[in-house]
XYZ file of C-alpha atoms in Angstrom:
537
model
C 37.622 -6.046 56.746
C 34.674 -8.164 55.603
C 32.701 -5.066 54.655
C 35.529 -3.773 52.506
C 35.708 -7.106 50.705
C 31.960 -6.906 50.119
C 32.355 -3.443 48.587
C 35.121 -4.606 46.265
C 33.059 -7.619 45.170
C 30.136 -5.331 44.471
C 32.184 -3.079 42.198
C 33.665 -6.105 40.384
C 30.165 -7.508 39.853
C 28.992 -4.150 38.508
C 31.880 -4.033 36.029
C 31.179 -7.590 34.838
C 27.448 -7.052 34.438
C 28.010 -3.874 32.441
C 30.606 -5.464 30.157
C 29.215 -5.669 26.565
C 30.638 -9.171 25.950
C 28.730 -10.805 28.818
C 25.467 -11.035 26.892
C 26.467 -10.991 23.175
C 23.713 -10.529 20.661
C 23.171 -12.875 17.766
C 24.376 -10.287 15.298
C 27.285 -8.380 16.810
C 27.391 -5.858 13.996
C 26.109 -2.542 15.356
C 24.699 0.168 13.131
C 26.489 3.462 12.826
C 24.074 5.384 15.076
C 25.035 3.209 18.083
C 28.515 4.786 18.336
C 27.270 7.252 20.946
C 25.840 4.404 23.020
C 29.135 2.505 22.878
C 31.049 5.642 23.927
C 28.820 6.054 26.984
C 29.270 2.395 27.918
C 33.061 2.690 27.637
C 33.062 5.827 29.846
C 30.895 4.031 32.394
C 33.266 1.057 32.396
C 36.244 3.380 32.981
C 34.467 5.004 35.936
C 33.824 1.584 37.469
C 37.458 0.579 37.014
C 38.598 3.763 38.773
C 36.157 3.108 41.609
C 37.493 -0.432 41.927
C 41.089 0.825 42.107
C 40.177 3.388 44.753
C 38.426 0.781 46.917
C 41.350 -1.617 46.616
C 43.646 1.153 47.839
C 41.368 1.815 50.788
C 41.325 -1.906 51.565
C 45.102 -2.027 51.809
C 45.101 1.007 54.094
C 42.457 -0.539 56.336
C 44.625 -3.637 56.806
C 47.449 -1.518 58.279
C 45.204 0.494 60.599
C 43.994 -0.486 63.990
C 40.280 -0.965 64.354
C 39.316 2.142 66.371
C 35.636 2.082 65.663
C 33.145 -0.421 66.892
C 32.121 -3.191 64.537
C 28.501 -1.951 64.457
C 29.496 1.536 63.234
C 31.927 0.066 60.657
C 29.417 -2.355 59.217
C 26.790 0.351 59.112
C 29.083 2.545 56.987
C 29.823 -0.360 54.687
C 26.115 -1.132 54.384
C 25.181 2.363 53.240
C 28.124 2.526 50.810
C 27.161 -0.789 49.280
C 23.507 0.284 49.052
C 24.571 3.471 47.255
C 26.559 1.445 44.733
C 23.593 -0.871 44.138
C 21.295 2.100 43.478
C 23.867 3.679 41.157
C 24.310 0.403 39.294
C 20.525 -0.111 38.936
C 19.977 3.381 37.532
C 22.873 3.033 35.098
C 21.753 -0.385 33.833
C 18.186 0.860 33.286
C 19.470 3.881 31.386
C 21.688 1.767 29.117
C 18.908 -0.749 28.451
C 16.483 2.034 27.582
C 18.960 3.658 25.182
C 19.717 0.264 23.631
C 16.011 -0.455 23.161
C 15.363 2.901 21.501
C 18.302 2.554 19.107
C 18.044 -1.201 18.517
C 17.605 -2.190 14.845
C 14.961 -4.621 13.684
C 15.981 -8.138 14.684
C 15.486 -11.204 12.549
C 12.721 -12.534 14.785
C 10.891 -9.209 14.509
C 11.047 -9.347 10.714
C 9.429 -12.793 10.611
C 6.870 -11.789 13.257
C 5.895 -8.598 11.390
C 5.480 -10.472 8.107
C 3.239 -13.079 9.735
C 5.468 -16.140 9.640
C 3.874 -19.123 7.903
C 5.250 -22.647 7.995
C 5.361 -24.546 4.673
C 4.152 -27.581 6.644
C 0.781 -25.897 7.179
C 0.168 -25.102 3.508
C -3.007 -26.643 2.111
C -2.069 -27.987 -1.334
C -4.600 -29.841 -3.466
C -2.954 -32.930 -4.960
C -5.204 -32.920 -8.028
C -4.363 -29.262 -8.724
C -0.646 -29.943 -8.372
C -0.950 -32.940 -10.678
C -2.725 -30.831 -13.292
C -0.050 -28.138 -13.030
C 2.699 -30.744 -13.533
C 0.926 -32.213 -16.534
C 0.839 -28.786 -18.139
C 4.553 -28.267 -17.462
C 5.323 -31.565 -19.192
C 3.110 -30.598 -22.107
C 4.914 -27.279 -22.588
C 8.367 -28.866 -22.378
C 7.561 -31.642 -24.825
C 5.742 -29.637 -27.480
C 7.515 -26.294 -27.587
C 10.812 -26.074 -25.738
C 12.685 -28.367 -28.092
C 11.582 -26.316 -31.114
C 12.702 -23.077 -29.468
C 16.073 -24.584 -28.551
C 16.560 -25.851 -32.100
C 15.874 -22.379 -33.532
C 18.063 -20.571 -30.982
C 21.020 -22.906 -31.467
C 20.878 -22.557 -35.257
C 20.517 -18.774 -35.136
C 23.309 -18.379 -32.559
C 25.679 -20.423 -34.717
C 24.946 -18.197 -37.712
C 25.258 -14.976 -35.678
C 28.583 -15.949 -34.090
C 30.032 -17.031 -37.430
C 29.119 -13.618 -38.817
C 30.644 -11.990 -35.725
C 33.957 -13.767 -36.334
C 34.007 -12.489 -39.894
C 33.615 -8.836 -38.837
C 36.302 -9.048 -36.151
C 39.912 -8.155 -36.864
C 41.738 -11.485 -36.870
C 44.976 -9.788 -35.781
C 43.896 -7.439 -32.974
C 40.378 -8.491 -31.885
C 39.336 -11.078 -29.328
C 38.798 -14.615 -30.619
C 35.256 -15.935 -30.099
C 34.569 -19.613 -29.440
C 31.435 -21.759 -29.700
C 28.467 -21.104 -27.431
C 27.349 -23.325 -24.534
C 23.690 -23.547 -23.541
C 22.967 -23.142 -19.809
C 20.064 -22.357 -17.522
C 16.467 -23.479 -17.213
C 15.768 -23.978 -20.928
C 18.665 -26.409 -21.276
C 17.883 -28.081 -17.940
C 14.263 -28.788 -19.024
C 12.410 -26.891 -16.291
C 11.586 -23.598 -18.020
C 7.828 -22.922 -18.154
C 7.311 -19.138 -18.157
C 6.660 -16.981 -21.202
C 8.361 -15.600 -23.142
C 10.734 -18.528 -23.436
C 14.295 -17.470 -22.630
C 17.583 -19.135 -23.631
C 20.899 -18.361 -21.939
C 24.020 -18.928 -24.044
C 27.572 -18.304 -22.842
C 30.244 -17.539 -25.436
C 33.918 -17.970 -24.435
C 36.436 -15.518 -25.853
C 40.224 -15.274 -25.656
C 42.823 -12.596 -26.457
C 44.791 -12.543 -29.713
C 48.207 -14.179 -29.776
C 50.707 -13.692 -28.223
C 48.526 -12.566 -25.305
C 46.816 -14.805 -22.745
C 44.625 -14.569 -19.664
C 46.126 -15.060 -16.214
C 43.414 -15.874 -13.646
C 43.423 -14.761 -9.992
C 40.882 -16.718 -7.908
C 39.450 -15.598 -4.573
C 40.282 -19.010 -3.077
C 43.920 -19.156 -4.199
C 46.461 -19.255 -1.333
C 48.210 -16.109 -2.624
C 45.025 -14.236 -3.512
C 44.662 -10.569 -2.556
C 40.949 -10.449 -3.464
C 38.877 -8.906 -0.600
C 36.802 -11.274 1.601
C 33.544 -9.695 0.404
C 34.387 -10.791 -3.155
C 33.931 -14.527 -2.555
C 33.111 -16.282 -5.812
C 34.891 -13.622 -7.875
C 38.196 -13.465 -9.688
C 40.347 -11.062 -11.662
C 41.631 -11.647 -15.185
C 45.027 -10.239 -16.091
C 45.998 -9.868 -19.746
C 49.623 -10.908 -20.146
C 51.897 -11.411 -23.091
C 53.316 -14.916 -23.460
C 56.889 -15.028 -22.224
C 56.850 -11.439 -20.950
C 58.666 -12.527 -17.784
C 61.463 -14.006 -19.867
C 64.270 -12.048 -21.506
C 62.769 -10.241 -24.487
C 63.656 -10.974 -28.085
C 65.617 -8.292 -29.937
C 63.032 -8.152 -32.707
C 60.663 -6.393 -30.330
C 63.004 -3.470 -29.663
C 65.259 -3.275 -32.760
C 64.272 -2.351 -36.303
C 65.321 -5.376 -38.349
C 64.462 -3.781 -41.665
C 62.668 -5.343 -44.589
C 65.454 -7.776 -45.507
C 65.714 -9.505 -42.109
C 63.311 -11.937 -40.381
C 63.067 -13.224 -36.814
C 63.003 -17.027 -36.710
C 61.028 -16.991 -33.416
C 58.333 -14.423 -34.135
C 56.435 -13.570 -37.288
C 55.676 -10.029 -38.407
C 52.090 -10.352 -37.179
C 53.283 -11.314 -33.694
C 55.298 -8.113 -33.473
C 52.302 -6.047 -34.563
C 50.050 -7.674 -31.994
C 52.519 -6.922 -29.237
C 51.811 -3.230 -29.733
C 48.118 -3.527 -28.740
C 47.038 -0.870 -26.237
C 45.147 -1.716 -23.008
C 41.945 -0.329 -24.587
C 42.295 -2.698 -27.539
C 42.786 -5.572 -25.084
C 39.621 -4.438 -23.216
C 41.487 -3.679 -19.989
C 40.504 -1.243 -17.279
C 42.122 2.189 -17.488
C 45.816 2.225 -16.509
C 45.734 -1.486 -15.590
C 46.281 -4.845 -17.279
C 43.068 -6.352 -15.805
C 40.169 -7.224 -18.078
C 37.203 -4.863 -17.595
C 33.593 -6.094 -17.808
C 32.293 -2.793 -19.178
C 34.872 -2.765 -21.962
C 34.043 -6.364 -22.884
C 30.300 -5.688 -23.012
C 30.754 -2.611 -25.219
C 32.989 -4.545 -27.610
C 30.574 -7.489 -27.733
C 27.512 -5.329 -28.302
C 29.141 -3.452 -31.180
C 30.341 -6.733 -32.700
C 26.873 -8.347 -32.432
C 25.296 -5.293 -34.086
C 27.719 -5.499 -37.002
C 27.253 -9.254 -37.272
C 23.444 -8.958 -37.414
C 23.736 -6.284 -40.099
C 25.494 -8.786 -42.344
C 22.913 -11.581 -42.027
C 19.641 -9.767 -41.289
C 18.481 -10.139 -44.894
C 18.294 -13.920 -44.407
C 15.645 -13.789 -41.657
C 12.046 -12.615 -41.561
C 11.880 -11.435 -37.966
C 12.823 -8.374 -35.938
C 15.894 -8.497 -33.664
C 16.352 -5.863 -30.945
C 18.471 -5.306 -27.844
C 16.327 -5.663 -24.709
C 18.832 -3.949 -22.448
C 21.571 -1.652 -23.706
C 23.547 -2.188 -20.490
C 23.715 -5.969 -21.038
C 25.561 -7.129 -24.136
C 23.799 -9.886 -26.029
C 20.377 -9.383 -24.388
C 18.347 -9.991 -27.549
C 14.647 -10.265 -28.353
C 13.339 -11.975 -31.467
C 9.839 -10.983 -32.581
C 8.220 -12.934 -35.397
C 5.506 -11.581 -37.672
C 2.996 -13.790 -35.837
C 3.728 -11.857 -32.637
C 5.585 -14.712 -30.951
C 8.609 -13.603 -28.931
C 11.792 -15.496 -28.033
C 14.334 -13.988 -25.643
C 18.052 -14.759 -25.747
C 20.953 -13.834 -23.517
C 24.248 -14.297 -25.362
C 26.840 -13.650 -22.659
C 30.600 -13.211 -23.260
C 32.634 -15.253 -20.749
C 36.201 -16.281 -19.979
C 36.780 -19.990 -19.433
C 38.869 -21.074 -16.464
C 41.612 -23.220 -17.941
C 40.979 -26.982 -18.011
C 37.557 -26.631 -16.339
C 33.898 -26.057 -17.223
C 33.741 -22.980 -14.987
C 33.382 -19.563 -16.620
C 33.931 -15.972 -15.542
C 30.781 -14.133 -16.576
C 30.651 -10.500 -17.693
C 27.094 -10.160 -16.351
C 24.142 -12.240 -15.193
C 20.729 -11.509 -16.772
C 19.058 -11.331 -13.339
C 21.926 -9.631 -11.519
C 21.034 -6.249 -10.014
C 24.115 -5.909 -7.793
C 27.090 -4.098 -9.289
C 30.605 -5.297 -8.506
C 33.902 -3.548 -9.327
C 34.650 -3.515 -13.042
C 37.674 -5.805 -12.822
C 36.052 -8.432 -10.553
C 34.340 -11.219 -12.511
C 31.817 -13.632 -10.922
C 32.527 -17.312 -11.538
C 29.651 -19.387 -12.928
C 29.299 -23.142 -12.342
C 26.230 -23.420 -14.595
C 27.698 -26.259 -16.677
C 28.560 -28.294 -13.558
C 25.062 -27.662 -12.183
C 23.520 -28.998 -15.399
C 25.761 -32.067 -15.156
C 24.744 -32.529 -11.510
C 21.042 -32.434 -12.392
C 21.529 -35.065 -15.108
C 23.640 -37.261 -12.843
C 21.149 -37.188 -9.964
C 18.218 -37.828 -12.320
C 19.712 -41.225 -13.239
C 19.126 -42.543 -9.710
C 15.628 -41.047 -9.261
C 12.361 -42.909 -9.935
C 11.249 -43.056 -13.579
C 8.575 -40.398 -13.048
C 10.278 -38.069 -10.559
C 8.975 -34.785 -9.189
C 12.181 -32.797 -8.687
C 11.776 -30.611 -11.789
C 8.052 -30.189 -11.075
C 8.892 -28.809 -7.622
C 11.311 -26.314 -9.149
C 8.766 -25.290 -11.791
C 6.082 -24.683 -9.174
C 8.360 -22.665 -6.876
C 9.684 -20.480 -9.709
C 6.099 -19.960 -10.916
C 5.035 -18.794 -7.437
C 8.078 -16.551 -7.122
C 7.412 -14.900 -10.489
C 3.746 -14.330 -9.719
C 4.560 -12.869 -6.289
C 7.153 -10.571 -7.861
C 4.428 -9.285 -10.153
C 2.245 -8.546 -7.114
C 4.709 -6.979 -4.665
C 7.791 -6.123 -6.736
C 11.331 -7.472 -6.834
C 13.274 -8.797 -3.862
C 16.722 -10.302 -3.299
C 15.320 -13.787 -3.968
C 16.110 -15.164 -7.451
C 15.436 -18.329 -9.423
C 19.063 -19.293 -8.841
C 18.440 -19.377 -5.080
C 15.423 -21.627 -5.676
C 17.455 -24.000 -7.857
C 20.264 -24.066 -5.278
C 17.807 -25.127 -2.559
C 16.538 -27.966 -4.764
C 20.073 -29.172 -5.568
C 20.952 -29.270 -1.855
C 17.917 -31.475 -1.196
C 18.595 -33.709 -4.214
C 22.063 -34.699 -3.007
C 21.029 -35.083 0.638
C 17.716 -36.983 0.379
C 17.109 -40.602 -0.545
C 16.475 -40.828 -4.328
C 13.368 -42.965 -3.750
C 11.708 -40.002 -1.978
C 11.361 -38.091 -5.261
C 8.551 -40.122 -6.858
C 5.776 -38.216 -8.608
C 3.351 -39.233 -5.850
C 5.500 -37.271 -3.359
C 5.285 -33.926 -5.160
C 3.344 -32.293 -2.328
C 5.850 -33.374 0.352
C 8.941 -32.476 -1.661
C 7.474 -29.071 -2.516
C 7.067 -28.399 1.190
C 10.678 -29.536 1.716
C 11.977 -27.013 -0.833
C 9.943 -24.170 0.672
C 10.975 -25.194 4.191
C 14.648 -25.262 3.197
C 14.335 -21.752 1.768
C 12.584 -20.483 4.891
C 15.318 -21.847 7.188
C 17.982 -20.359 4.923
C 16.316 -16.958 5.144
C 16.032 -17.178 8.920
C 19.739 -18.009 9.172
C 20.709 -15.606 6.360
C 22.789 -18.439 4.976
C 22.413 -20.329 1.690
C 25.633 -22.022 0.623
C 26.599 -22.537 -2.996
C 25.853 -26.159 -3.795
C 29.214 -26.933 -5.455
C 31.782 -24.838 -3.559
C 33.064 -26.393 -0.330
C 30.401 -29.127 -0.366
C 31.699 -32.623 0.376
C 28.337 -34.189 -0.556
C 28.736 -33.428 -4.271
C 29.357 -36.710 -6.162
C 32.904 -37.119 -7.466
C 31.478 -37.963 -10.895
C 30.631 -34.279 -11.384
C 34.408 -33.601 -11.463
C 34.295 -30.241 -9.719
C 37.924 -28.988 -9.517
C 39.604 -29.737 -6.195
C 40.354 -26.086 -5.452
C 36.603 -25.427 -5.265
C 35.641 -28.662 -3.494
C 38.077 -27.879 -0.665
C 37.371 -24.141 -0.556
C 35.323 -22.359 2.093
C 31.573 -22.397 1.279
C 30.133 -19.303 -0.389
C 27.073 -17.741 1.266
C 24.685 -16.640 -1.491
C 22.647 -14.722 1.118
C 25.567 -12.566 2.227
C 23.909 -9.343 0.932
C 21.019 -10.036 3.330
C 23.449 -10.020 6.273
C 24.769 -6.601 5.329
C 21.519 -4.891 4.258
C 18.692 -5.081 6.790
C 16.094 -3.351 4.643
C 16.773 -5.727 1.772
C 16.508 -8.655 4.171
C 13.177 -7.459 5.602
C 11.774 -6.938 2.089
C 12.884 -10.434 1.000
C 11.323 -12.075 4.060
C 8.038 -10.273 3.451
C 8.127 -11.349 -0.201
C 8.689 -15.000 0.747
C 6.010 -15.029 3.440
C 3.483 -13.470 1.053
C 4.451 -16.071 -1.543
C 3.702 -18.868 0.952
C 0.413 -17.251 1.929
C -0.707 -16.897 -1.698
C 0.634 -20.242 -2.950
C -2.573 -22.339 -2.727
C -4.654 -19.613 -4.369
C -2.172 -18.917 -7.178
C -1.737 -22.579 -8.096
C -5.475 -23.195 -8.064
C -6.331 -20.022 -9.952
C -3.922 -20.713 -12.804
C -4.734 -24.429 -13.013
C -8.536 -24.730 -13.301
C -9.784 -28.301 -13.569
C -11.791 -28.028 -16.782
C -12.283 -30.615 -19.538
C -11.052 -30.702 -23.141
C -7.683 -29.129 -22.456
C -9.070 -25.762 -21.322
C -6.820 -25.929 -18.258
C -3.797 -26.248 -20.491
C -4.795 -23.226 -22.534
C -5.496 -21.081 -19.452
C -2.191 -21.966 -17.801
C -0.277 -21.429 -21.023
C -1.696 -17.902 -21.325
C -0.945 -17.059 -17.682
C 2.686 -18.073 -17.957
């Protein structure tokens, strides 16, 4: 009796130890080539369950039988049966572990180990070199950025006014005034050529309007992998109400509708293509919008080009409004004029494309930009910082290192927006007094350390969505403040090769940081350092 119980316990233990949920891995997502391994494990589990059922049946039969054999013979049989099961279990476990080891993908720890993990705390940063670098950044901002912004704002006003004049006022989209966003308008841009990002809201002609579908709405049907996106439906005002007769009956030339003008009835006949919708749908298409905007900008420039003595070209034919101005002196200014759709009663905008975006999303899914709120957040936080703070200097140094490393080893998934997000997280979580100019070295290490932890965890949350630490003065809409956080590193979770490449890029950037900063900031008299750094950027 006792031997039979021991056999049953042994089989139960074998089934538990071989169950895949007993020792879950950190990332439970298995690659496709592990299907065969999982099939073998399931077959093995079924065999163990059958063995357990058979032994339980034998146990019940043994209870009804009389003990005819001596206890020594019985226990001896049980001993050898149990030993056989132990050997079988050991061989099976070793086989499964070997197969799992051969087919196991690269783990996160292996990626950091292969790239030679470096801690930002161990970086040797020369305070005098950092100070010189920061002085040069201030010099560039004070003496050049404001002139570039003044030119870009004036030229953009003229270009958009010309664009409105070439558009059909009855059937074309209506273009609003531009809004300056990004590093140039947040006073931390230092690289050359100087680049200005301008977003231009547009709206459909009357009587049409945009109906927004957000990913975080309770009734949203947007897929979970489209967090931070929305869809824009073009609807006609009052289309859900009972239609007016003037839209379906020929009133003739001697009759007028008191509710709708003649132009309203003409506009109602616009096709989906004219409304820039995706084929056979009523949802606004990014590709259609970019084609329309590029053609309109080309026509607009043709009308005013005689007024300017510089060359204007499209930098990227796939990105509407990606312009490059080249003066006769050889100086270059880059502009990104981006068509957007404003979310009603907010400063959030659905963007047709991001200048640095390399990931393609479905044509009818528009990413939502909080660039205006981020600019407001930076200004709000700056009011409580010391008079000479280092927060923008830290961001300038990190973006400089990232750009130089990209030139050495190529692009990765890391972008300047990720770097700015890390800084904003630290700004709203740290004591304002910790951001004095004398603490530049420590705060720079904090930013790099925050990025390293985020890469290790594959998690970098959007600073404004689902973040209770954001000051109420920023006036982020409640639907976003109470929403689930958005992981900006989600592509790294899904793509292991991209993740490994990004980790290597970041580790190399840390390793080269002291050399790059020192090389491009030589401590020479008479402003030579300024000239050398200006040329390198």
